[in-house]
């Protein structure tokens, strides 16, 4: 405004500030827990935004079978996590079903996808369901018989399990 010995042809223009900061990244951790004997307990997967953001960030999550099966070993889950400005940690709780079956440890995964205003640096997170059931004990009873005078005498030993087993 107010030029001397000149006239203004363009009196206003726009200056654009370009954001040269990289997007924050999101990661999910792995978790391991005993299953319990009944009901359900949660495996809590920590999802972390590696640096706080001034923007709202979202990320989608979904479980997938590994050696553990949805419906019998854990409850399948999907959803969206929202990190409000300044937040850096959220949990994804996945219900694990307790049982008394002796079995190997089992695993499933939680995958992250479709992040908005962020990148995914670590995915999936593995959930290990640790078996906490004891193998049955095998025992054999003592037997005492008279030897007899002729022939052979058969000893019948009772072999028992301390509890029923789901395996041979």
CSV table of N, CA and C in Angstrom, one decimal:
chain,number,residue,atom,x,y,z
A,1,UNK,N,0.8,-1.2,0.0
A,1,UNK,CA,0.0,0.0,0.0
A,1,UNK,C,0.9,1.2,0.0
A,2,UNK,N,0.3,2.3,-0.5
A,2,UNK,CA,1.0,3.6,-0.5
A,2,UNK,C,2.3,3.7,-1.2
A,3,UNK,N,2.4,3.3,-2.5
A,3,UNK,CA,3.7,3.4,-3.2
A,3,UNK,C,4.0,4.9,-3.6
A,4,UNK,N,5.3,5.2,-3.8
A,4,UNK,CA,5.7,6.5,-4.2
A,4,UNK,C,6.3,6.3,-5.6
A,5,UNK,N,5.8,7.2,-6.6
A,5,UNK,CA,6.2,7.1,-8.0
A,5,UNK,C,6.0,5.8,-8.6
A,6,UNK,N,5.0,5.1,-8.2
A,6,UNK,CA,4.6,3.8,-8.8
A,6,UNK,C,3.1,3.5,-8.5
A,7,UNK,N,2.6,2.6,-9.3
A,7,UNK,CA,1.2,2.2,-9.0
A,7,UNK,C,1.2,0.7,-8.6
A,8,UNK,N,0.2,0.2,-7.9
A,8,UNK,CA,0.1,-1.2,-7.4
A,8,UNK,C,-0.7,-1.9,-8.5
A,9,UNK,N,-0.1,-3.0,-9.0
A,9,UNK,CA,-0.9,-3.8,-10.0
A,9,UNK,C,-1.5,-5.0,-9.2
A,10,UNK,N,-0.8,-5.6,-8.2
A,10,UNK,CA,-1.4,-6.6,-7.4
A,10,UNK,C,-1.2,-6.2,-6.0
A,11,UNK,N,-2.2,-6.0,-5.3
A,11,UNK,CA,-2.2,-5.5,-3.9
A,11,UNK,C,-2.2,-6.6,-2.8
A,12,UNK,N,-2.4,-7.8,-3.2
A,12,UNK,CA,-2.5,-8.8,-2.2
A,12,UNK,C,-2.0,-10.2,-2.9
A,13,UNK,N,-1.4,-11.0,-2.1
A,13,UNK,CA,-1.0,-12.3,-2.6
A,13,UNK,C,-1.0,-13.3,-1.4
A,14,UNK,N,-0.8,-14.5,-1.7
A,14,UNK,CA,-0.9,-15.6,-0.7
A,14,UNK,C,0.5,-16.2,-0.5
A,15,UNK,N,0.8,-16.4,0.8
A,15,UNK,CA,2.1,-17.1,1.2
A,15,UNK,C,1.6,-18.4,1.8
A,16,UNK,N,2.2,-19.5,1.3
A,16,UNK,CA,1.8,-20.9,1.7
A,16,UNK,C,3.0,-21.5,2.5
A,17,UNK,N,2.7,-21.9,3.8
A,17,UNK,CA,3.7,-22.5,4.6
A,17,UNK,C,3.5,-24.0,4.4
A,18,UNK,N,4.6,-24.7,3.9
A,18,UNK,CA,4.6,-26.1,3.6
A,18,UNK,C,5.0,-26.8,4.8
A,19,UNK,N,4.3,-27.9,5.2
A,19,UNK,CA,4.6,-28.7,6.4
A,19,UNK,C,5.7,-29.7,5.9
A,20,UNK,N,6.9,-29.5,6.5
A,20,UNK,CA,8.0,-30.4,6.2
A,20,UNK,C,8.3,-31.5,7.3
A,21,UNK,N,7.3,-31.6,8.2
A,21,UNK,CA,7.5,-32.6,9.3
A,21,UNK,C,6.9,-33.9,8.8
A,22,UNK,N,7.6,-35.0,9.2
A,22,UNK,CA,7.1,-36.3,8.8
A,22,UNK,C,5.9,-36.7,9.6
A,23,UNK,N,5.1,-37.6,9.1
A,23,UNK,CA,3.9,-38.1,9.8
A,23,UNK,C,4.4,-38.9,11.0
A,24,UNK,N,3.6,-38.9,12.1
A,24,UNK,CA,4.0,-39.8,13.2
A,24,UNK,C,3.7,-41.2,12.8
A,25,UNK,N,4.4,-42.2,13.5
A,25,UNK,CA,4.1,-43.6,13.2
A,25,UNK,C,3.5,-44.3,14.3
A,26,UNK,N,2.8,-45.4,14.0
A,26,UNK,CA,2.0,-46.2,15.0
A,26,UNK,C,2.6,-47.6,15.0
A,27,UNK,N,2.7,-48.1,16.2
A,27,UNK,CA,3.1,-49.5,16.4
A,27,UNK,C,2.2,-50.2,17.4
A,28,UNK,N,2.1,-51.5,17.2
A,28,UNK,CA,1.4,-52.4,18.2
A,28,UNK,C,2.4,-53.4,18.8
A,29,UNK,N,2.2,-53.6,20.0
A,29,UNK,CA,3.1,-54.6,20.7
A,29,UNK,C,2.5,-56.0,20.7
A,30,UNK,N,3.3,-56.9,21.1
A,30,UNK,CA,2.9,-58.3,21.3
A,30,UNK,C,2.6,-58.5,22.8
A,31,UNK,N,1.8,-59.5,23.1
A,31,UNK,CA,1.5,-59.8,24.5
A,31,UNK,C,1.3,-61.3,24.7
A,32,UNK,N,1.5,-61.7,25.9
A,32,UNK,CA,1.4,-63.1,26.3
A,32,UNK,C,0.7,-63.2,27.7
A,33,UNK,N,-0.1,-64.2,27.8
A,33,UNK,CA,-0.9,-64.3,29.1
A,33,UNK,C,-1.4,-65.7,29.2
A,34,UNK,N,-1.5,-66.2,30.5
A,34,UNK,CA,-2.2,-67.5,30.8
A,34,UNK,C,-3.7,-67.4,30.5
A,35,UNK,N,-4.3,-68.5,30.0
A,35,UNK,CA,-5.6,-68.5,29.6
A,35,UNK,C,-6.7,-68.5,30.8
A,36,UNK,N,-6.3,-69.1,31.9
A,36,UNK,CA,-7.3,-69.3,33.0
A,36,UNK,C,-8.1,-70.6,32.7
A,37,UNK,N,-8.9,-71.0,33.7
A,37,UNK,CA,-9.7,-72.2,33.6
A,37,UNK,C,-11.1,-72.1,33.1
A,38,UNK,N,-11.7,-70.9,33.2
A,38,UNK,CA,-13.1,-70.6,32.8
A,38,UNK,C,-13.2,-69.2,32.5
A,39,UNK,N,-14.4,-68.8,32.0
A,39,UNK,CA,-14.7,-67.4,31.7
A,39,UNK,C,-13.7,-66.9,30.6
A,40,UNK,N,-13.5,-65.6,30.7
A,40,UNK,CA,-12.6,-65.0,29.8
A,40,UNK,C,-11.8,-63.9,30.5
A,41,UNK,N,-10.6,-63.7,30.0
A,41,UNK,CA,-9.7,-62.6,30.4
A,41,UNK,C,-9.2,-61.8,29.2
A,42,UNK,N,-8.8,-60.6,29.4
A,42,UNK,CA,-8.4,-59.8,28.2
A,42,UNK,C,-6.9,-59.8,28.0
A,43,UNK,N,-6.5,-60.0,26.8
A,43,UNK,CA,-5.1,-59.7,26.4
A,43,UNK,C,-5.2,-58.2,25.9
A,44,UNK,N,-4.4,-57.4,26.5
A,44,UNK,CA,-4.4,-55.9,26.2
A,44,UNK,C,-3.2,-55.6,25.3
A,45,UNK,N,-3.5,-55.3,24.0
A,45,UNK,CA,-2.4,-54.9,23.1
A,45,UNK,C,-2.2,-53.4,23.2
A,46,UNK,N,-1.0,-53.0,23.4
A,46,UNK,CA,-0.7,-51.6,23.5
A,46,UNK,C,-0.4,-51.1,22.1
A,47,UNK,N,-1.2,-50.1,21.6
A,47,UNK,CA,-1.0,-49.4,20.4
A,47,UNK,C,-0.4,-48.0,20.7
A,48,UNK,N,0.7,-47.7,20.1
A,48,UNK,CA,1.5,-46.5,20.5
A,48,UNK,C,1.7,-45.6,19.3
A,49,UNK,N,1.4,-44.3,19.5
A,49,UNK,CA,1.7,-43.3,18.5
A,49,UNK,C,3.1,-42.8,18.9
A,50,UNK,N,4.1,-43.0,18.1
A,50,UNK,CA,5.5,-42.8,18.6
A,50,UNK,C,5.9,-41.4,18.9
A,51,UNK,N,5.1,-40.4,18.4
A,51,UNK,CA,5.3,-39.0,18.8
A,51,UNK,C,3.9,-38.4,18.9
A,52,UNK,N,3.7,-37.5,19.8
A,52,UNK,CA,2.4,-36.8,19.9
A,52,UNK,C,2.1,-36.0,18.6
A,53,UNK,N,0.9,-35.9,18.3
A,53,UNK,CA,0.5,-35.1,17.1
A,53,UNK,C,-0.5,-34.0,17.5
A,54,UNK,N,-0.6,-32.9,16.7
A,54,UNK,CA,-1.5,-31.9,17.0
A,54,UNK,C,-2.8,-32.2,16.2
A,55,UNK,N,-2.9,-33.3,15.5
A,55,UNK,CA,-4.0,-33.7,14.7
A,55,UNK,C,-4.7,-34.9,15.3
A,56,UNK,N,-5.9,-35.2,15.0
A,56,UNK,CA,-6.6,-36.4,15.3
A,56,UNK,C,-6.1,-37.5,14.3
A,57,UNK,N,-5.7,-38.6,14.9
A,57,UNK,CA,-5.2,-39.8,14.1
A,57,UNK,C,-6.1,-41.0,14.3
A,58,UNK,N,-6.4,-41.7,13.3
A,58,UNK,CA,-7.1,-43.0,13.5
A,58,UNK,C,-6.4,-44.1,12.8
A,59,UNK,N,-6.6,-45.3,13.3
A,59,UNK,CA,-6.1,-46.6,12.8
A,59,UNK,C,-7.1,-47.7,13.0
A,60,UNK,N,-7.2,-48.5,12.0
A,60,UNK,CA,-8.1,-49.7,12.0
A,60,UNK,C,-7.4,-50.9,12.6
A,61,UNK,N,-8.1,-51.8,13.3
A,61,UNK,CA,-7.5,-53.0,13.8
A,61,UNK,C,-8.4,-54.2,13.6
A,62,UNK,N,-7.8,-55.4,13.4
A,62,UNK,CA,-8.6,-56.6,13.2
A,62,UNK,C,-7.8,-57.8,13.6
A,63,UNK,N,-8.4,-58.7,14.3
A,63,UNK,CA,-7.7,-60.0,14.7
A,63,UNK,C,-7.7,-61.0,13.5
A,64,UNK,N,-6.8,-61.9,13.6
A,64,UNK,CA,-6.7,-63.0,12.6
A,64,UNK,C,-6.1,-64.2,13.3
A,65,UNK,N,-6.7,-65.4,12.9
A,65,UNK,CA,-6.2,-66.6,13.5
A,65,UNK,C,-4.8,-67.0,13.2
A,66,UNK,N,-4.1,-67.6,14.1
A,66,UNK,CA,-2.8,-68.2,14.0
A,66,UNK,C,-3.1,-69.7,14.3
A,67,UNK,N,-2.4,-70.2,15.4
A,67,UNK,CA,-2.7,-71.5,15.9
A,67,UNK,C,-3.9,-71.4,16.8
A,68,UNK,N,-4.3,-70.3,17.3
A,68,UNK,CA,-5.5,-70.1,18.1
A,68,UNK,C,-6.7,-69.7,17.1
A,69,UNK,N,-7.9,-70.2,17.5
A,69,UNK,CA,-9.0,-70.0,16.6
A,69,UNK,C,-10.1,-69.1,17.3
A,70,UNK,N,-10.5,-68.1,16.5
A,70,UNK,CA,-11.6,-67.2,17.0
A,70,UNK,C,-12.8,-68.1,17.3
A,71,UNK,N,-13.5,-67.7,18.3
A,71,UNK,CA,-14.7,-68.5,18.7
A,71,UNK,C,-14.5,-69.5,19.8
A,72,UNK,N,-13.4,-70.2,19.7
A,72,UNK,CA,-13.1,-71.2,20.8
A,72,UNK,C,-12.0,-70.8,21.7
A,73,UNK,N,-10.9,-70.1,21.2
A,73,UNK,CA,-9.8,-69.7,22.0
A,73,UNK,C,-9.8,-68.2,22.3
A,74,UNK,N,-10.4,-67.4,21.5
A,74,UNK,CA,-10.5,-66.0,21.7
A,74,UNK,C,-11.6,-65.4,20.9
A,75,UNK,N,-12.0,-64.2,21.3
A,75,UNK,CA,-13.1,-63.5,20.6
A,75,UNK,C,-12.6,-62.6,19.5
A,76,UNK,N,-13.0,-62.8,18.2
A,76,UNK,CA,-12.5,-62.0,17.1
A,76,UNK,C,-13.0,-60.5,17.4
A,77,UNK,N,-12.2,-59.6,16.9
A,77,UNK,CA,-12.5,-58.2,17.2
A,77,UNK,C,-12.0,-57.3,16.0
A,78,UNK,N,-12.8,-56.3,15.7
A,78,UNK,CA,-12.3,-55.3,14.7
A,78,UNK,C,-12.8,-53.9,15.3
A,79,UNK,N,-12.1,-52.9,14.8
A,79,UNK,CA,-12.5,-51.5,15.3
A,79,UNK,C,-11.6,-50.5,14.8
A,80,UNK,N,-11.8,-49.3,15.3
A,80,UNK,CA,-11.0,-48.1,15.0
A,80,UNK,C,-10.6,-47.5,16.3
A,81,UNK,N,-9.3,-47.2,16.3
A,81,UNK,CA,-8.7,-46.4,17.5
A,81,UNK,C,-8.6,-45.0,17.0
A,82,UNK,N,-8.9,-44.0,17.9
A,82,UNK,CA,-8.8,-42.6,17.6
A,82,UNK,C,-7.8,-42.0,18.7
A,83,UNK,N,-6.7,-41.4,18.2
A,83,UNK,CA,-5.8,-40.7,19.0
A,83,UNK,C,-6.1,-39.2,18.9
A,84,UNK,N,-6.6,-38.6,20.0
A,84,UNK,CA,-6.9,-37.2,19.9
A,84,UNK,C,-5.6,-36.4,20.0
A,85,UNK,N,-5.5,-35.2,19.7
A,85,UNK,CA,-4.2,-34.4,19.7
A,85,UNK,C,-3.6,-34.6,21.1
A,86,UNK,N,-2.3,-34.9,21.1
A,86,UNK,CA,-1.5,-35.1,22.3
A,86,UNK,C,-1.5,-36.5,22.9
A,87,UNK,N,-2.5,-37.4,22.5
A,87,UNK,CA,-2.5,-38.8,23.0
A,87,UNK,C,-1.5,-39.6,22.3
A,88,UNK,N,-0.9,-40.6,23.0
A,88,UNK,CA,0.1,-41.4,22.4
A,88,UNK,C,-0.1,-42.9,22.6
A,89,UNK,N,-1.1,-43.3,23.5
A,89,UNK,CA,-1.2,-44.8,23.8
A,89,UNK,C,-2.7,-45.1,23.9
A,90,UNK,N,-3.1,-46.2,23.2
A,90,UNK,CA,-4.4,-46.8,23.3
A,90,UNK,C,-4.2,-48.3,23.5
A,91,UNK,N,-5.3,-49.0,24.1
A,91,UNK,CA,-5.2,-50.4,24.2
A,91,UNK,C,-6.3,-51.1,23.4
A,92,UNK,N,-6.0,-52.2,22.9
A,92,UNK,CA,-7.0,-53.1,22.2
A,92,UNK,C,-7.2,-54.3,23.0
A,93,UNK,N,-8.3,-54.4,23.8
A,93,UNK,CA,-8.5,-55.6,24.6
A,93,UNK,C,-9.2,-56.7,23.8
A,94,UNK,N,-8.6,-57.9,23.8
A,94,UNK,CA,-9.1,-59.1,23.1
A,94,UNK,C,-9.4,-60.1,24.2
A,95,UNK,N,-10.6,-60.6,24.2
A,95,UNK,CA,-11.1,-61.6,25.2
A,95,UNK,C,-10.5,-63.0,24.8
A,96,UNK,N,-9.9,-63.6,25.8
A,96,UNK,CA,-9.3,-65.0,25.7
A,96,UNK,C,-10.2,-65.9,26.5
A,97,UNK,N,-10.6,-67.1,26.0
A,97,UNK,CA,-11.4,-68.0,26.6
A,97,UNK,C,-10.6,-69.0,27.4
A,98,UNK,N,-11.0,-69.1,28.7
A,98,UNK,CA,-10.3,-70.1,29.6
A,98,UNK,C,-10.8,-71.5,29.4
A,99,UNK,N,-10.0,-72.5,29.7
A,99,UNK,CA,-10.4,-73.9,29.6
A,99,UNK,C,-9.5,-74.7,30.5
A,100,UNK,N,-9.8,-76.0,30.6
A,100,UNK,CA,-9.0,-76.9,31.4
A,100,UNK,C,-8.4,-78.0,30.5
A,101,UNK,N,-8.3,-77.7,29.2
A,101,UNK,CA,-7.7,-78.6,28.3
A,101,UNK,C,-6.2,-78.5,28.2
A,102,UNK,N,-5.5,-79.6,28.4
A,102,UNK,CA,-4.1,-79.5,28.2
A,102,UNK,C,-3.8,-79.4,26.7
A,103,UNK,N,-3.1,-78.4,26.4
A,103,UNK,CA,-2.8,-78.1,24.9
A,103,UNK,C,-1.6,-77.3,24.8
A,104,UNK,N,-1.0,-77.2,23.6
A,104,UNK,CA,0.2,-76.3,23.5
A,104,UNK,C,-0.3,-74.8,23.6
A,105,UNK,N,0.7,-73.9,23.8
A,105,UNK,CA,0.4,-72.5,23.7
A,105,UNK,C,-0.1,-72.2,22.3
A,106,UNK,N,-1.0,-71.2,22.2
A,106,UNK,CA,-1.6,-70.9,20.9
A,106,UNK,C,-1.5,-69.4,20.7
A,107,UNK,N,-1.5,-69.0,19.4
A,107,UNK,CA,-1.3,-67.6,19.1
A,107,UNK,C,-2.3,-67.1,18.0
A,108,UNK,N,-2.5,-65.8,18.1
A,108,UNK,CA,-3.3,-65.1,17.0
A,108,UNK,C,-2.7,-63.7,16.9
A,109,UNK,N,-3.1,-62.9,15.9
A,109,UNK,CA,-2.5,-61.6,15.7
A,109,UNK,C,-3.6,-60.5,15.6
A,110,UNK,N,-3.1,-59.3,15.9
A,110,UNK,CA,-4.0,-58.1,15.7
A,110,UNK,C,-3.2,-57.3,14.7
A,111,UNK,N,-3.9,-57.1,13.5
A,111,UNK,CA,-3.3,-56.3,12.4
A,111,UNK,C,-3.8,-54.9,12.5
A,112,UNK,N,-2.9,-53.9,12.2
A,112,UNK,CA,-3.2,-52.5,12.0
A,112,UNK,C,-3.3,-52.2,10.5
A,113,UNK,N,-4.2,-51.3,10.1
A,113,UNK,CA,-4.3,-50.9,8.7
A,113,UNK,C,-5.1,-49.5,8.7
A,114,UNK,N,-5.1,-49.0,7.5
A,114,UNK,CA,-5.9,-47.8,7.2
A,114,UNK,C,-5.6,-46.6,8.2
A,115,UNK,N,-4.4,-46.3,8.4
A,115,UNK,CA,-4.1,-45.2,9.3
A,115,UNK,C,-4.3,-43.9,8.6
A,116,UNK,N,-4.9,-42.9,9.3
A,116,UNK,CA,-5.0,-41.6,8.7
A,116,UNK,C,-4.1,-40.6,9.4
A,117,UNK,N,-3.4,-39.8,8.7
A,117,UNK,CA,-2.4,-38.8,9.2
A,117,UNK,C,-1.3,-39.4,10.0
A,118,UNK,N,-1.0,-40.7,9.7
A,118,UNK,CA,0.1,-41.4,10.3
A,118,UNK,C,0.5,-42.6,9.5
A,119,UNK,N,1.7,-43.1,9.7
A,119,UNK,CA,2.1,-44.3,9.1
A,119,UNK,C,2.2,-45.5,10.1
A,120,UNK,N,2.1,-46.7,9.6
A,120,UNK,CA,2.2,-47.9,10.5
A,120,UNK,C,3.6,-48.4,10.5
A,121,UNK,N,4.3,-48.4,11.6
A,121,UNK,CA,5.7,-48.9,11.6
A,121,UNK,C,5.8,-50.3,12.1
A,122,UNK,N,4.9,-50.8,13.0
A,122,UNK,CA,5.0,-52.2,13.5
A,122,UNK,C,3.6,-52.8,13.5
A,123,UNK,N,3.4,-53.8,12.7
A,123,UNK,CA,2.1,-54.6,12.7
A,123,UNK,C,2.4,-55.9,12.0
A,124,UNK,N,1.9,-57.0,12.4
A,124,UNK,CA,0.9,-57.2,13.5
A,124,UNK,C,1.5,-57.3,14.8
A,125,UNK,N,0.7,-57.3,15.9
A,125,UNK,CA,1.1,-57.7,17.2
A,125,UNK,C,0.6,-59.1,17.4
A,126,UNK,N,1.4,-59.9,18.1
A,126,UNK,CA,1.0,-61.3,18.3
A,126,UNK,C,0.5,-61.5,19.8
A,127,UNK,N,-0.6,-62.2,19.9
A,127,UNK,CA,-1.1,-62.6,21.2
A,127,UNK,C,-0.9,-64.0,21.4
A,128,UNK,N,-0.1,-64.4,22.5
A,128,UNK,CA,0.2,-65.8,22.8
A,128,UNK,C,-0.7,-66.2,24.0
A,129,UNK,N,-1.5,-67.2,23.8
A,129,UNK,CA,-2.4,-67.7,24.9
A,129,UNK,C,-1.6,-68.9,25.5
A,130,UNK,N,-1.1,-68.6,26.7
A,130,UNK,CA,-0.3,-69.7,27.4
A,130,UNK,C,-1.2,-70.6,28.1
A,131,UNK,N,-0.9,-71.9,27.9
A,131,UNK,CA,-1.7,-73.0,28.6
A,131,UNK,C,-1.2,-73.1,30.0
A,132,UNK,N,-2.2,-73.1,30.9
A,132,UNK,CA,-1.9,-73.2,32.3
A,132,UNK,C,-2.4,-74.5,33.0
A,133,UNK,N,-2.7,-75.4,32.2
A,133,UNK,CA,-3.3,-76.7,32.7
A,133,UNK,C,-2.3,-77.7,32.9
A,134,UNK,N,-2.4,-78.5,33.9
A,134,UNK,CA,-1.4,-79.5,34.3
A,134,UNK,C,-1.8,-80.9,33.6
A,135,UNK,N,-0.7,-81.6,33.2
A,135,UNK,CA,-0.9,-82.9,32.7
A,135,UNK,C,-1.5,-83.8,33.8
A,136,UNK,N,-2.3,-84.8,33.5
A,136,UNK,CA,-2.8,-85.7,34.5
A,136,UNK,C,-1.6,-86.5,35.0
A,137,UNK,N,-1.7,-87.0,36.2
A,137,UNK,CA,-0.7,-87.8,36.8
A,137,UNK,C,-1.1,-89.3,36.6
A,138,UNK,N,-0.2,-90.1,36.3
A,138,UNK,CA,-0.4,-91.6,36.1
A,138,UNK,C,0.1,-92.3,37.4
A,139,UNK,N,-0.7,-93.1,37.9
A,139,UNK,CA,-0.3,-93.9,39.1
A,139,UNK,C,-0.6,-95.4,38.9
A,140,UNK,N,0.1,-96.2,39.7
A,140,UNK,CA,-0.2,-97.6,39.6
A,140,UNK,C,-0.3,-98.1,41.1
A,141,UNK,N,-1.2,-99.0,41.3
A,141,UNK,CA,-1.5,-99.5,42.7
A,141,UNK,C,-0.5,-100.7,43.0
A,142,UNK,N,-0.2,-100.9,44.3
A,142,UNK,CA,0.5,-102.0,44.7
A,142,UNK,C,-0.4,-103.2,44.7
A,143,UNK,N,0.1,-104.4,44.5
A,143,UNK,CA,-0.7,-105.6,44.5
A,143,UNK,C,0.1,-106.6,45.3
A,144,UNK,N,-0.7,-107.4,46.2
A,144,UNK,CA,-0.1,-108.4,47.0
A,144,UNK,C,-0.9,-109.7,46.9
A,145,UNK,N,-0.3,-110.8,46.4
A,145,UNK,CA,-1.0,-112.1,46.3
A,145,UNK,C,-0.2,-113.2,46.8
A,146,UNK,N,-0.8,-114.2,47.3
A,146,UNK,CA,-0.1,-115.4,47.6
A,146,UNK,C,0.4,-116.1,46.4
A,147,UNK,N,1.6,-116.7,46.4
A,147,UNK,CA,2.2,-117.3,45.2
A,147,UNK,C,1.5,-118.5,44.8
A,148,UNK,N,0.9,-119.2,45.6
A,148,UNK,CA,0.2,-120.5,45.3
A,148,UNK,C,1.2,-121.6,45.2
A,149,UNK,N,0.7,-122.9,45.0
A,149,UNK,CA,1.6,-124.0,45.0
A,149,UNK,C,1.9,-124.5,43.6
A,150,UNK,N,1.1,-124.3,42.6
A,150,UNK,CA,1.3,-124.7,41.2
A,150,UNK,C,1.0,-123.7,40.2
A,151,UNK,N,1.7,-123.7,39.1
A,151,UNK,CA,1.3,-122.8,38.0
A,151,UNK,C,1.7,-121.3,38.2
A,152,UNK,N,1.1,-120.5,37.5
A,152,UNK,CA,1.4,-119.1,37.6
A,152,UNK,C,0.3,-118.3,38.3
A,153,UNK,N,0.6,-117.2,38.9
A,153,UNK,CA,-0.3,-116.3,39.6
A,153,UNK,C,-0.3,-115.0,38.8
A,154,UNK,N,-1.5,-114.5,38.4
A,154,UNK,CA,-1.6,-113.2,37.7
A,154,UNK,C,-1.8,-112.1,38.7
A,155,UNK,N,-0.9,-111.1,38.5
A,155,UNK,CA,-1.1,-109.9,39.3
A,155,UNK,C,-1.7,-108.8,38.4
A,156,UNK,N,-2.9,-108.3,38.8
A,156,UNK,CA,-3.6,-107.2,38.1
A,156,UNK,C,-3.3,-105.9,38.8
A,157,UNK,N,-2.5,-105.0,38.1
A,157,UNK,CA,-2.1,-103.7,38.6
A,157,UNK,C,-3.1,-102.7,38.0
A,158,UNK,N,-3.7,-101.9,38.9
A,158,UNK,CA,-4.6,-100.8,38.4
A,158,UNK,C,-3.8,-99.6,38.1
A,159,UNK,N,-3.9,-99.1,36.9
A,159,UNK,CA,-3.2,-97.9,36.4
A,159,UNK,C,-4.3,-96.8,36.2
A,160,UNK,N,-4.1,-95.7,36.9
A,160,UNK,CA,-5.1,-94.7,36.8
A,160,UNK,C,-4.5,-93.3,36.5
A,161,UNK,N,-5.4,-92.4,35.9
A,161,UNK,CA,-5.1,-91.0,35.7
A,161,UNK,C,-5.7,-90.2,36.8
A,162,UNK,N,-5.0,-89.1,37.2
A,162,UNK,CA,-5.6,-88.3,38.3
A,162,UNK,C,-6.8,-87.5,37.8
A,163,UNK,N,-6.9,-87.3,36.5
A,163,UNK,CA,-8.0,-86.5,35.9
A,163,UNK,C,-8.2,-86.9,34.4
A,164,UNK,N,-9.4,-86.8,33.9
A,164,UNK,CA,-9.5,-87.1,32.4
A,164,UNK,C,-8.6,-86.2,31.6
A,165,UNK,N,-8.3,-86.8,30.4
A,165,UNK,CA,-7.4,-86.0,29.5
A,165,UNK,C,-8.1,-85.9,28.1
A,166,UNK,N,-7.8,-84.8,27.4
A,166,UNK,CA,-8.3,-84.6,26.1
A,166,UNK,C,-7.4,-85.2,25.0
A,167,UNK,N,-6.3,-85.8,25.5
A,167,UNK,CA,-5.3,-86.3,24.6
A,167,UNK,C,-5.1,-87.8,24.9
A,168,UNK,N,-4.6,-88.6,23.9
A,168,UNK,CA,-4.4,-90.0,24.1
A,168,UNK,C,-3.2,-90.1,25.0
